[in-house]
Short mmCIF file of C-alpha atoms in Angstrom, two decimals:
data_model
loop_
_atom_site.label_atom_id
_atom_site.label_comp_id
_atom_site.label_asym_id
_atom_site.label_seq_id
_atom_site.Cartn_x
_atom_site.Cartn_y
_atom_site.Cartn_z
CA UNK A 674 7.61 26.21 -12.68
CA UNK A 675 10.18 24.01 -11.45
CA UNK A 676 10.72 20.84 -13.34
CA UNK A 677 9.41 17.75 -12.02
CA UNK A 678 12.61 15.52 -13.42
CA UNK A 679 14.58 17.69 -11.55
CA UNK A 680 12.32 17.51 -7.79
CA UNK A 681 12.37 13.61 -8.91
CA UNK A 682 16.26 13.56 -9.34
CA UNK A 683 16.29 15.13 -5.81
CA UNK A 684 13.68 12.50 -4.04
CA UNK A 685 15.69 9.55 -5.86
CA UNK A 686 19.04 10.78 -3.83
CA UNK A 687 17.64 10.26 -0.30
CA UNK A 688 17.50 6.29 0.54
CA UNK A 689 14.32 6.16 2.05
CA UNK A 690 14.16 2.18 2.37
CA UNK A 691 11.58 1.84 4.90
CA UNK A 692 14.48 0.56 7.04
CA UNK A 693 15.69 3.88 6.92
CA UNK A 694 14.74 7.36 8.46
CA UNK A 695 12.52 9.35 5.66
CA UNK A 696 13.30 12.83 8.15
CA UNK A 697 15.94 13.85 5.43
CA UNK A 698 13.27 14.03 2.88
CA UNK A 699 11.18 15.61 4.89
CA UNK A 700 13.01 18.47 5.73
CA UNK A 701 13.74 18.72 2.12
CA UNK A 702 10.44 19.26 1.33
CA UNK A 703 9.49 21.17 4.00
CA UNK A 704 12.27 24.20 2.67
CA UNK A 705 10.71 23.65 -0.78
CA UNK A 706 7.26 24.68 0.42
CA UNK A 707 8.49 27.02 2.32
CA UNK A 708 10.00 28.96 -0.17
CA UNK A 709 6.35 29.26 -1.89
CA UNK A 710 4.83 30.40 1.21
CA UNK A 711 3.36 26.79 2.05
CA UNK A 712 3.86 25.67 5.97
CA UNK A 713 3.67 22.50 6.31
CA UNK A 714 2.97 19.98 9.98
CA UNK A 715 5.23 16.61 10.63
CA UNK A 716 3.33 14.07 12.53
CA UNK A 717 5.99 11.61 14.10
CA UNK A 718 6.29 8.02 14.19
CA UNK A 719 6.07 6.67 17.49
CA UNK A 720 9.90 5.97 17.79
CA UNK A 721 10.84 9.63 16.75
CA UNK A 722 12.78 8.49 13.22
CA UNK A 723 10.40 9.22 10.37
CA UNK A 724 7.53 11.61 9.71
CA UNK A 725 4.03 12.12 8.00
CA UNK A 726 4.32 15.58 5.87
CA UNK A 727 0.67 17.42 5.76
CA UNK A 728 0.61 21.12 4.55
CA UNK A 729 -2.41 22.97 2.80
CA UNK A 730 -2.36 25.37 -0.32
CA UNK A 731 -5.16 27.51 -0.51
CA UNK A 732 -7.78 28.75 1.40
CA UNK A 733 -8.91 26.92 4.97
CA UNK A 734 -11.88 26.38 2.61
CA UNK A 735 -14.40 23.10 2.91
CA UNK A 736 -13.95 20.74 -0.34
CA UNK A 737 -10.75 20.72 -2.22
CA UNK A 738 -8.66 17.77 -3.08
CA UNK A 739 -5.93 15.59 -0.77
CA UNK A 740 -2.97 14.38 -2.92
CA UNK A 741 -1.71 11.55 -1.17
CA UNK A 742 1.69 9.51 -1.13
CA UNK A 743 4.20 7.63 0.25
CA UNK A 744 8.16 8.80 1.03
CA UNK A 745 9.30 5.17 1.18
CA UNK A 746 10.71 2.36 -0.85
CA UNK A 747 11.28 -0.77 -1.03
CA UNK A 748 14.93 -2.25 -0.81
CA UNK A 749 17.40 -2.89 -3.58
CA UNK A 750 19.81 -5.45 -1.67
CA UNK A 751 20.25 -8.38 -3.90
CA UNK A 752 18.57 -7.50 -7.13
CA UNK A 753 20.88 -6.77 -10.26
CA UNK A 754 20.71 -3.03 -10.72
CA UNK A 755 22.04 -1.68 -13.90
CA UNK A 756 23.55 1.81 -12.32
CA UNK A 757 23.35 3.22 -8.94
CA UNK A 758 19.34 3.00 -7.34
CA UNK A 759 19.50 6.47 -5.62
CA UNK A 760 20.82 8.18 -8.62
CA UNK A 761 18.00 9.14 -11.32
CA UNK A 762 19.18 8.21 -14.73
CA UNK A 763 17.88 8.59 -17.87
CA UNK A 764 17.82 5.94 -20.14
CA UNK A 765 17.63 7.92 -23.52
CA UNK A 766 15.07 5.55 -24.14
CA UNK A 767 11.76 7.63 -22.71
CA UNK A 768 12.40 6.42 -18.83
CA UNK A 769 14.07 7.14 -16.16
CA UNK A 770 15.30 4.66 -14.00
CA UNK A 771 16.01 4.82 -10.27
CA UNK A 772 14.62 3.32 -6.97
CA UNK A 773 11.50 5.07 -6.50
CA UNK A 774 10.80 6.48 -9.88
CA UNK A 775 7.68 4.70 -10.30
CA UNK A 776 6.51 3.49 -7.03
CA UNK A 777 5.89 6.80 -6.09
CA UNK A 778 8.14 9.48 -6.01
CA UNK A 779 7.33 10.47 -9.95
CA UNK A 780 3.82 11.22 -8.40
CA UNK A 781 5.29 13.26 -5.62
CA UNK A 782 7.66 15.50 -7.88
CA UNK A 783 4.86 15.70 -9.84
CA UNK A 784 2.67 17.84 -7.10
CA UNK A 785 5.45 19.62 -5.77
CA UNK A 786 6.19 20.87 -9.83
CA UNK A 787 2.42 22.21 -9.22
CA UNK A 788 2.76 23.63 -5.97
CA UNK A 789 4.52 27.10 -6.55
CA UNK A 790 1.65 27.86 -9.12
CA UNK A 791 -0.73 26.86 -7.09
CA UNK A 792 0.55 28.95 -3.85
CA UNK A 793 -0.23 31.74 -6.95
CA UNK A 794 -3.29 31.26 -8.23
CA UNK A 795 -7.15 31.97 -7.04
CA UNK A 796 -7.38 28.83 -5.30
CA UNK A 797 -11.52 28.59 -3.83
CA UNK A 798 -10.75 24.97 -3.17
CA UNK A 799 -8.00 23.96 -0.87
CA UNK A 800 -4.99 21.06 -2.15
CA UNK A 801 -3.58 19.19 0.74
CA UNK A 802 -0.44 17.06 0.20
CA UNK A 803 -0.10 14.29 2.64
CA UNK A 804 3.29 12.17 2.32
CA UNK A 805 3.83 9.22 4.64
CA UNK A 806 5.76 7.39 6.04
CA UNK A 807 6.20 2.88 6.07
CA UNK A 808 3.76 2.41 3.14
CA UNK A 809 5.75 -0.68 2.09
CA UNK A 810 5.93 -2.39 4.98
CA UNK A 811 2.10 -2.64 5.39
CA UNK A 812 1.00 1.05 5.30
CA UNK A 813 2.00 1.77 9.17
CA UNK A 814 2.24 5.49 8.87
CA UNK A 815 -0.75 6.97 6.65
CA UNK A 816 -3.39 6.13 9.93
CA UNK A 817 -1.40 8.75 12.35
CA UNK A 818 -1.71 11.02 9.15
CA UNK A 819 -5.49 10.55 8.26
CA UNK A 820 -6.40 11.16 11.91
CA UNK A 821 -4.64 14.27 12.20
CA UNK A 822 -5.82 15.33 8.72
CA UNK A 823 -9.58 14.52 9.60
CA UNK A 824 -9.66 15.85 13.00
CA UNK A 825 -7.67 19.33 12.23
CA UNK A 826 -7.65 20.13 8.41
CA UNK A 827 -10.60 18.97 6.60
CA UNK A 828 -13.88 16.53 6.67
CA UNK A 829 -14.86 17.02 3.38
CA UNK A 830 -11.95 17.21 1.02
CA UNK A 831 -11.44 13.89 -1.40
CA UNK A 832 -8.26 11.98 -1.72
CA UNK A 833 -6.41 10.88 -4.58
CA UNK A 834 -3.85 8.16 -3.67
CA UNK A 835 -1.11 8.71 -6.58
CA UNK A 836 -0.06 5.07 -6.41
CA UNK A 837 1.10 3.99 -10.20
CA UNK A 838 -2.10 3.15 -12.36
CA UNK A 839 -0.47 4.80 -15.66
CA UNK A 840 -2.77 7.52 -15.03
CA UNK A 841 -5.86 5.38 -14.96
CA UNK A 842 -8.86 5.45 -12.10
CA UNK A 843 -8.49 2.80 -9.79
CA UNK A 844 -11.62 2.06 -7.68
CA UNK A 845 -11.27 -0.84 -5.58
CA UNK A 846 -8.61 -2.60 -4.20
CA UNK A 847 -8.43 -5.44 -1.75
CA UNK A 848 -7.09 -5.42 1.47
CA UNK A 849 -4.23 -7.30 2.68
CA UNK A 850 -2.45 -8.61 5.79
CA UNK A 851 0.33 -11.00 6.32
CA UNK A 852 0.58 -13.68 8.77
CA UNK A 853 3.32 -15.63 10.73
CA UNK A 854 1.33 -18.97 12.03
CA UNK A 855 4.18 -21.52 13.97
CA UNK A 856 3.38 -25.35 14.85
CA UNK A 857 5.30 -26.88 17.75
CA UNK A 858 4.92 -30.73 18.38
CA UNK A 859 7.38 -33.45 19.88
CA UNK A 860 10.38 -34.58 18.89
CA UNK A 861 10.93 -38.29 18.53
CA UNK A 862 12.92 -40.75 16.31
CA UNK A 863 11.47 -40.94 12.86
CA UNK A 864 11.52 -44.85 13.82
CA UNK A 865 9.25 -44.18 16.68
CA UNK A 866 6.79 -41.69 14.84
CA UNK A 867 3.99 -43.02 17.61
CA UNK A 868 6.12 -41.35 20.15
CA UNK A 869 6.21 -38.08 18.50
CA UNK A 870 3.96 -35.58 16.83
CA UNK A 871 5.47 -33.49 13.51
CA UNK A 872 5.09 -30.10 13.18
CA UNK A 873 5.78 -30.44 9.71
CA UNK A 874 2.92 -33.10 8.48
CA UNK A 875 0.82 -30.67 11.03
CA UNK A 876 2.05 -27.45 8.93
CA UNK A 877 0.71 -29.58 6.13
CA UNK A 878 -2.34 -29.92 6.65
CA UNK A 879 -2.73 -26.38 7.75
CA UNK A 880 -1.34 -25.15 4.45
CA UNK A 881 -3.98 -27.72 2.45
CA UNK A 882 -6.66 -25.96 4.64
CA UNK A 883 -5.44 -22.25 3.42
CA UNK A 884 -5.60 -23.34 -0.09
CA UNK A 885 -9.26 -25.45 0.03
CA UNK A 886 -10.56 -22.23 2.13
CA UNK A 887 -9.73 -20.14 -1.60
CA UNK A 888 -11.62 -22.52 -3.03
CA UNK A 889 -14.68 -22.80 -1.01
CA UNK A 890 -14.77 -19.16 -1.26
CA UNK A 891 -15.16 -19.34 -5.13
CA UNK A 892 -17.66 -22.14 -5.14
CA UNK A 893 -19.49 -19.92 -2.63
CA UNK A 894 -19.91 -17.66 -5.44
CA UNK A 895 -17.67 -14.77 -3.66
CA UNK A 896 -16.63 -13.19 -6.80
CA UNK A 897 -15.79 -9.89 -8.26
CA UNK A 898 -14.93 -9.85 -12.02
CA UNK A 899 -13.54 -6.18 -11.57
CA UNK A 900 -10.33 -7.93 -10.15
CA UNK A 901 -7.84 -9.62 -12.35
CA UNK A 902 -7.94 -12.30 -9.75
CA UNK A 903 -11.59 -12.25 -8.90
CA UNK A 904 -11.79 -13.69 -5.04
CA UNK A 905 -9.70 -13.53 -2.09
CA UNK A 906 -7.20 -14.70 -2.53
CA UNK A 907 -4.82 -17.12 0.31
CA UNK A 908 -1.45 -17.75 0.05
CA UNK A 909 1.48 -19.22 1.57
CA UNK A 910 4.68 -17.83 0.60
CA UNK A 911 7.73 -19.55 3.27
CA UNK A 912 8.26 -22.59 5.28
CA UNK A 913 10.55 -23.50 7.23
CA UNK A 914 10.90 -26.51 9.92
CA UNK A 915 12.87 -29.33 11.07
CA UNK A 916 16.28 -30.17 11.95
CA UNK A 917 17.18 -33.72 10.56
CA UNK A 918 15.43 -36.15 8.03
CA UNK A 919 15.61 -38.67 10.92
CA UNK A 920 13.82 -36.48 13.76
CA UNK A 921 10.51 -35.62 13.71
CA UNK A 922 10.03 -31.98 13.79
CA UNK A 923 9.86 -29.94 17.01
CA UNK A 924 8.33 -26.60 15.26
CA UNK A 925 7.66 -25.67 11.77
CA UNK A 926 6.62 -21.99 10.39
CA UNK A 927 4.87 -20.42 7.58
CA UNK A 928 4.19 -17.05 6.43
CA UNK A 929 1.02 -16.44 4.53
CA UNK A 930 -1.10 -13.69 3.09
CA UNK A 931 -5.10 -12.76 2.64
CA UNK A 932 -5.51 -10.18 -0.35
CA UNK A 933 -9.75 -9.82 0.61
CA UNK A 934 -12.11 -8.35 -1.52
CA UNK A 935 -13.65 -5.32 -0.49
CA UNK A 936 -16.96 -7.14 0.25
CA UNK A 937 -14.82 -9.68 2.21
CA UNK A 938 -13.39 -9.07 5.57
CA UNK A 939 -9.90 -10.27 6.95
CA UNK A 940 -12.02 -11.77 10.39
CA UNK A 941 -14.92 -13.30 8.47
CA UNK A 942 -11.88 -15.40 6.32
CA UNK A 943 -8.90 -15.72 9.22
CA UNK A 944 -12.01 -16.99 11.36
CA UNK A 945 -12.55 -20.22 9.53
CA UNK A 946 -8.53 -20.95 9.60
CA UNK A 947 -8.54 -20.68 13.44
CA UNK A 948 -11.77 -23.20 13.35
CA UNK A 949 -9.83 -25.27 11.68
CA UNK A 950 -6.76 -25.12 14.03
CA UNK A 951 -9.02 -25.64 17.02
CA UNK A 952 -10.55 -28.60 15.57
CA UNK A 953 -7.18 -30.25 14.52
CA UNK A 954 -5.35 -29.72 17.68
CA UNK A 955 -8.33 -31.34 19.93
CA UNK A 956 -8.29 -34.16 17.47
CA UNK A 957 -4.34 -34.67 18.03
CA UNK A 958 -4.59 -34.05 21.63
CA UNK A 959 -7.55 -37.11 22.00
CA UNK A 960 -5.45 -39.50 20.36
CA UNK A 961 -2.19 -38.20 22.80
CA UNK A 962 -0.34 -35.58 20.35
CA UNK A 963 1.17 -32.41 22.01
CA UNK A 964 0.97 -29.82 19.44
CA UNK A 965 0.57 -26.20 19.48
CA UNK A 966 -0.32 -23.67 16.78
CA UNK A 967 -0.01 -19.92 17.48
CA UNK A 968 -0.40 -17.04 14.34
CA UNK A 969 0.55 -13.54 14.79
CA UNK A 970 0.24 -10.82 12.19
CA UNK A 971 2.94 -9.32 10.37
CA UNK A 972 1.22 -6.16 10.14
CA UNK A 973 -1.95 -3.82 10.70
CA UNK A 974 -4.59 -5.43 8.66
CA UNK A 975 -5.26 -2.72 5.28
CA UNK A 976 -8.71 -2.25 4.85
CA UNK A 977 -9.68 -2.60 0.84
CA UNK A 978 -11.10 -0.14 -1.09
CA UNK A 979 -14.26 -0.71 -2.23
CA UNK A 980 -15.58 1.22 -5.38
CA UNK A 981 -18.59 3.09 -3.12
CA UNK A 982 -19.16 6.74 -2.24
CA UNK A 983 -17.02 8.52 -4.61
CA UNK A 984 -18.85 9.94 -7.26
CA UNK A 985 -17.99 13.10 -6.68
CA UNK A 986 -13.66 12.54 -6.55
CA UNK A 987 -14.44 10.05 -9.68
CA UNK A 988 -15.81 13.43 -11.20
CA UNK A 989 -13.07 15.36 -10.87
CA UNK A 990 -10.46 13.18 -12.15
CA UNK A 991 -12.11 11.58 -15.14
CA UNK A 992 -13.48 15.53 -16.15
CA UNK A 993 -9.40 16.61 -16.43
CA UNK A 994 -8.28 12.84 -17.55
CA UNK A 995 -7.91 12.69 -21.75
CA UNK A 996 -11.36 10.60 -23.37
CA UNK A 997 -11.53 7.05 -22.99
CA UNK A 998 -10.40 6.30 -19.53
CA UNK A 999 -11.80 3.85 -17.33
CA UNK A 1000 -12.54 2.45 -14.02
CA UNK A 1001 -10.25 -0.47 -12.37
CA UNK A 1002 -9.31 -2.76 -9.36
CA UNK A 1003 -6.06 -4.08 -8.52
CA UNK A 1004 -5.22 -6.55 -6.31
CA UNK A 1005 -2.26 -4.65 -4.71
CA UNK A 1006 -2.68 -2.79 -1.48
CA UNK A 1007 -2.65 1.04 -0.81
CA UNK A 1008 -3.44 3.41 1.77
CA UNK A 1009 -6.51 4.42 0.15
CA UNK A 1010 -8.86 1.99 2.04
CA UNK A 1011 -7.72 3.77 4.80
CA UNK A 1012 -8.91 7.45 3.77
CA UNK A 1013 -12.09 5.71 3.31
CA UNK A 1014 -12.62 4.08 5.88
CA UNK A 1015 -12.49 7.78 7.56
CA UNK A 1016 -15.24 8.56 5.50
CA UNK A 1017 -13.56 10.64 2.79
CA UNK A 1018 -14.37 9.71 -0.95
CA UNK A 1019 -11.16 8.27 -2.22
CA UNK A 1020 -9.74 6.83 -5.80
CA UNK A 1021 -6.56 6.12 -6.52
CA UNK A 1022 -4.49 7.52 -9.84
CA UNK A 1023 -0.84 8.25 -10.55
CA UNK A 1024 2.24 7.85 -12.93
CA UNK A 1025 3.63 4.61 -14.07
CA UNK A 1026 2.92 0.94 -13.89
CA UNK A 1027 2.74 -1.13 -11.17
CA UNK A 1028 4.75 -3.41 -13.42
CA UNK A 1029 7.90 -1.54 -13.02
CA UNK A 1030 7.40 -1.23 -8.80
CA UNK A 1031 9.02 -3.22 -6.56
CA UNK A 1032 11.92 -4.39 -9.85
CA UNK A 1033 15.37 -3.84 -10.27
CA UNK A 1034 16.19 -1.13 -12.83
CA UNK A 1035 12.92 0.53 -11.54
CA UNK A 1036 11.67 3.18 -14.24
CA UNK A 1037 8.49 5.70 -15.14
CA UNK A 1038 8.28 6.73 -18.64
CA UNK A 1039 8.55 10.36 -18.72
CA UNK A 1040 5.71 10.73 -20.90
CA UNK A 1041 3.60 9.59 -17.88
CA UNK A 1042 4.92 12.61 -15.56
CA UNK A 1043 3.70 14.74 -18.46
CA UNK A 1044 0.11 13.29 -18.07
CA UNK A 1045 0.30 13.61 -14.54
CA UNK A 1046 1.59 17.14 -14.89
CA UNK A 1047 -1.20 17.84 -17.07
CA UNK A 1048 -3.78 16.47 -15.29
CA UNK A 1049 -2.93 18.32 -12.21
CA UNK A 1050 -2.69 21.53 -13.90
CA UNK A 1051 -6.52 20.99 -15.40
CA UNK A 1052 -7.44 19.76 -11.72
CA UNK A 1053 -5.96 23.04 -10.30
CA UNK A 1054 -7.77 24.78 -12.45
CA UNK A 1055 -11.08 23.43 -11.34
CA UNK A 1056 -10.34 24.51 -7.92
CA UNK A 1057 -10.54 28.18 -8.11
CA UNK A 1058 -14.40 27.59 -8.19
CA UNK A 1059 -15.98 27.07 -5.06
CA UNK A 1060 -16.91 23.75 -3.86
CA UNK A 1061 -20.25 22.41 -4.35
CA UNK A 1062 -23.07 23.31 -1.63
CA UNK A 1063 -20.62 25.68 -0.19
#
């Protein structure tokens, strides 16, 4: 069986940045399947650079398993790296380090290591591998994926998202989307601030609102202990605006974020912001204040996960997981709402810490890729038996 540090050291070496092409990979793995017998289907991005991977091993069977993850990463300019990002290296220490590692090619060479014993054995349960593309930059490839995977491939197969959860079962997540809101008023001499109207004290007050609207949301009792942060949470994370201390501000802008709990809903919350931006602006305009305020989004909104209708995918990973696991809920986001919002039981589970994502010197203990290993090899296992009611 090929060796998963090896597929890994190969993944590391193509720069997928999500500012970058991921085709490179993809052909890479495409020749790696095909080797084992395993075709495989690209579905394009709209602008013809990058690619979703889907390919089945095994039978065109119903039930089986979807092993899910994404091809890109996020970028290394301007953090202090310790040796070259795209070149695996191991520490001697237990890790390997490399832009990637954790967050989640280790999960991908991980499968692939699987997938020439698989191509072997008596599969009676299909395994999909679906690989996407701009996870990172608010998971804009995985819907082009699920569509063509639910419409062509399979209805009933469940999904394991192989996001890093150090090999834990992760059952809810919130959903997240990211929001550019911009303020214009009037100019004037900060000597004449009658004359004018600041998009910077308006930005204020807008920013107060963001906060007090986490808060209500608490005191309304909208909590979910399961989360290490237990609400939705709002937050504001740049600002920029004005051009001299002596001029009241033409335009200010802010970028912001709503993480939602799964029983919350990104309208239901944005909703009560643009309330609050109607009511402001009619109160400036009566008293004779031009001011504008316009928010776009900064990407498709990601639907949460919410731990519901996925008994049966909870099944099969905690029967091949060692003792003792247990159920969680991050706050981070993943495609895995996504899958289940198609109506296909979904968890997520895969190698490393979240931690380590995202950091310079990014690493996955090697130990973990053994778990992984293991548990897919138990999982396979389970699949030469025919699904359930079939």
């Amino acid at each position: 069986m090929p060796d998963a540090i090896a597929l890994l050291e190969k993944l590391v070496a193509f720069d997928t940045t999500s500012s970058e092409s991921n085709l490179a990979l993809i052909e890479y793995i495409e020749g790696y399947l095909a080797e084992v017998g395993v075709s495989a289907e690209r579905v394009m991005s709209p602008c013809g650079t990058k690619a979703n991977l889907i390919a089945r091993v095994g039978p065109d069977a119903p039930g089986g398993v979807m092993l899910s993850g994404h091809t890109d990463v996020v970028p290394v300019a301007g953090q202090p790296w310790s040796s070259d990002p795209f070149t695996l290296r191991d520490g001697n220490d237990g890790r390997l380090y490399g832009r990637g590692t954790c967050d989640m090619k280790g999960f991908i060479a991980c499968v692939l290591s699987m997938v020439p014993n698989w191509a072997k054995a008596p599969l009676q349960q299909p395994i999909y591998l679906g690989f996407s593309y701009d996870e990172e930059i608010g998971c804009v490839g995985a819907p082009s994926l699920i569509k063509r995977f639910y419409e062509h491939y399979s209805t009933t197969a469940h999904v394991i998202v192989g996001e890093p959860t150090s090999m834990q079962p992760v059952v809810a997540q919130k959903g997240a989307t990211n929001l550019r809101t911009t303020v214009t008023g009037q100019e004037a001499h900060s000597s004449q601030v009658n004359q004018g109207t600041s998009a910077i004290h308006v930005a204020a007050r807008l920013v107060t609102f963001i906060e007090d609207t986490m808060a209500a949301l608490v005191e309304e009792g909208r909590v979910d202990e399961a989360f290490n942060v237990p609400h939705t949470s709002l937050h504001v994370g740049k600002i920029k605006g004005g051009t001299a201390i002596n001029i009241m501000a033409r335009e200010c802008q802010f970028e912001w974020e709503i993480r939602h709990l799964p029983t919350d809903t990104f309208d239901e919350i944005y909703a009560r912001f643009e309330t609050f931006c109607e009511q402001l602006t009619g109160e400036l305009k009566a008293k004779g204040k031009h001011v504008d305020i316009t928010t776009e989004p900064l990407n498709v909104t990601v639907p949460g996960l919410a731990d519901r209708d996925n008994d049966q995918v909870l099944r099969l990973a905690k029967d091949h997981l060692p003792a003792g696991c247990c159920d969680h809920a991050v706050a981070y986001a993943t495609e895995a709402g996504q899958f289940q919002g198609q109506g296909l039981q979904t968890i997520i589970l895969g190698p490393g810490s979240i931690a380590q994502a995202h950091q310079p010197d990014e690493y996955i203990d090697i130990e973990q890729l053994e778990a992984c290993e293991d548990f897919l090899t138990k999982m396979g296992k389970a699949l030469e038996r025919p699904a359930e009611g079939s």
